[in-house]
CSV table of C-alpha atoms in Angstrom, one decimal:
chain,number,residue,atom,x,y,z
A,1,MET,CA,-5.6,7.0,-22.7
A,2,ARG,CA,-5.8,3.5,-24.2
A,3,ASP,CA,-7.2,0.8,-22.0
A,4,ARG,CA,-4.3,-1.3,-20.6
A,5,ARG,CA,-6.2,-4.5,-21.5
A,6,ASP,CA,-5.7,-3.6,-25.2
A,7,ARG,CA,-1.9,-3.4,-24.8
A,8,THR,CA,0.5,-6.1,-26.0
A,9,GLY,CA,1.5,-8.4,-23.2
A,10,TYR,CA,-1.4,-7.4,-21.0
A,11,ARG,CA,-2.3,-9.9,-18.3
A,12,GLU,CA,-4.6,-9.6,-15.4
A,13,GLY,CA,-2.1,-10.4,-12.7
A,14,VAL,CA,-2.8,-11.0,-9.0
A,15,MET,CA,-2.6,-8.6,-6.1
A,16,SER,CA,-4.0,-8.7,-2.6
A,17,GLN,CA,-7.1,-6.8,-2.0
A,18,GLN,CA,-5.3,-5.0,0.8
A,19,MET,CA,-2.7,-3.7,-1.7
A,20,ARG,CA,-5.3,-2.8,-4.3
A,21,ASP,CA,-7.3,-0.8,-1.7
A,22,ALA,CA,-4.1,1.0,-0.5
A,23,LEU,CA,-3.2,2.0,-4.0
A,24,ARG,CA,-6.7,3.2,-4.7
A,25,ALA,CA,-6.7,5.2,-1.5
A,26,GLU,CA,-3.4,6.8,-2.5
A,27,ALA,CA,-4.7,7.6,-6.0
A,28,ASP,CA,-7.7,9.3,-4.4
A,29,ARG,CA,-5.5,11.3,-2.1
A,30,LEU,CA,-3.3,12.4,-4.9
A,31,ALA,CA,-6.3,13.3,-7.1
A,32,GLY,CA,-7.6,15.4,-4.2
A,33,LEU,CA,-4.6,17.8,-4.4
A,34,GLU,CA,-6.1,20.9,-5.9
A,35,GLU,CA,-3.0,22.6,-7.4
A,36,PRO,CA,-2.1,20.8,-10.7
A,37,ALA,CA,1.6,21.4,-10.4
A,38,ALA,CA,1.7,20.1,-6.8
A,39,ARG,CA,-0.5,17.1,-7.9
A,40,ALA,CA,1.9,16.3,-10.7
A,41,ARG,CA,4.9,16.6,-8.5
A,42,ALA,CA,3.3,14.4,-5.8
A,43,ILE,CA,2.5,11.7,-8.3
A,44,GLY,CA,6.1,11.8,-9.6
A,45,ASP,CA,7.3,11.5,-6.0
A,46,PHE,CA,4.9,8.6,-5.5
A,47,PHE,CA,6.1,6.8,-8.6
A,48,ALA,CA,9.7,7.2,-7.5
A,49,ALA,CA,8.9,5.7,-4.1
A,50,LEU,CA,6.9,2.9,-5.7
A,51,ASP,CA,9.9,2.1,-7.9
A,52,MET,CA,12.0,1.6,-4.8
A,53,GLU,CA,9.5,-0.7,-3.3
A,54,LEU,CA,9.1,-2.7,-6.5
A,55,GLU,CA,12.9,-3.4,-6.3
A,56,THR,CA,12.2,-5.4,-3.1
A,57,ILE,CA,9.6,-7.5,-4.9
A,58,ALA,CA,11.9,-8.0,-7.9
A,59,ALA,CA,14.6,-9.3,-5.6
A,60,VAL,CA,12.2,-12.0,-4.4
A,61,ARG,CA,11.7,-13.1,-8.0
A,62,LEU,CA,15.4,-13.0,-8.7
A,63,ASP,CA,16.0,-15.3,-5.7
A,64,ALA,CA,13.3,-17.7,-7.0
A,65,VAL,CA,14.9,-17.9,-10.5
A,66,ALA,CA,18.4,-18.4,-8.9
A,67,ALA,CA,17.0,-21.2,-6.7
A,68,LEU,CA,15.4,-22.9,-9.8
A,69,ARG,CA,18.7,-22.6,-11.7
A,70,ALA,CA,20.5,-24.0,-8.7
A,71,GLN,CA,18.2,-27.0,-8.9
A,72,GLY,CA,19.5,-27.5,-12.5
A,73,MET,CA,16.4,-26.3,-14.3
A,74,THR,CA,16.8,-25.0,-17.8
A,75,TYR,CA,15.5,-21.6,-18.9
A,76,GLN,CA,12.7,-23.4,-20.8
A,77,ARG,CA,11.6,-25.4,-17.8
A,78,ILE,CA,11.7,-22.3,-15.6
A,79,ALA,CA,9.7,-20.3,-18.2
A,80,THR,CA,7.1,-23.1,-18.3
A,81,ALA,CA,6.9,-23.3,-14.5
A,82,THR,CA,6.7,-19.5,-13.9
A,83,GLY,CA,4.8,-18.2,-17.0
A,84,LEU,CA,7.8,-16.0,-17.9
A,85,SER,CA,9.3,-15.9,-21.4
A,86,VAL,CA,12.5,-17.8,-22.0
A,87,PRO,CA,14.4,-14.5,-22.8
A,88,ARG,CA,13.1,-13.0,-19.6
A,89,VAL,CA,14.2,-16.0,-17.5
A,90,ALA,CA,17.7,-15.8,-19.2
A,91,GLN,CA,17.9,-12.1,-18.3
A,92,LEU,CA,16.9,-12.7,-14.7
A,93,ALA,CA,19.3,-15.6,-14.4
A,94,ARG,CA,22.2,-13.4,-15.7
A,95,THR,CA,21.2,-10.6,-13.3
A,96,ALA,CA,21.1,-13.1,-10.4
A,97,GLY,CA,24.5,-14.5,-11.4
A,98,THR,CA,23.2,-17.9,-12.4
A,99,GLY,CA,23.2,-17.6,-16.1
A,100,GLY,CA,25.0,-19.9,-18.5
A,101,ARG,CA,24.9,-23.6,-18.8
A,102,VAL,CA,23.9,-25.9,-16.0
A,103,ARG,CA,23.5,-29.6,-16.0
A,104,PRO,CA,19.8,-30.4,-15.5
A,105,ASN,CA,19.1,-32.2,-12.2
A,106,PRO,CA,17.1,-35.3,-13.1
A,107,THR,CA,15.1,-35.0,-9.9
A,108,SER,CA,13.8,-31.5,-10.5
């Protein structure tokens, strides 16, 4: 498998050590399942559960983008402030229901 650091768009990211340790412990537990089919099924189940938890984190980002748009910030300013791309900001703003034109707030 190709090293993730070699992939387009790779960035190091930040995660609490507690979360990193919990994920590694779960990986070790899953790797310890002896029967390959059971191991593969358990990993699939883990990914499904993880996807659901990631939705919670994604909602926090949506709220942040919506708040920035409510302040009158443009997609470009939000992208610069957050490190997201302008198209990704636009997509998130549409998802949050705050897409479209807004008048920039001169105090933001």
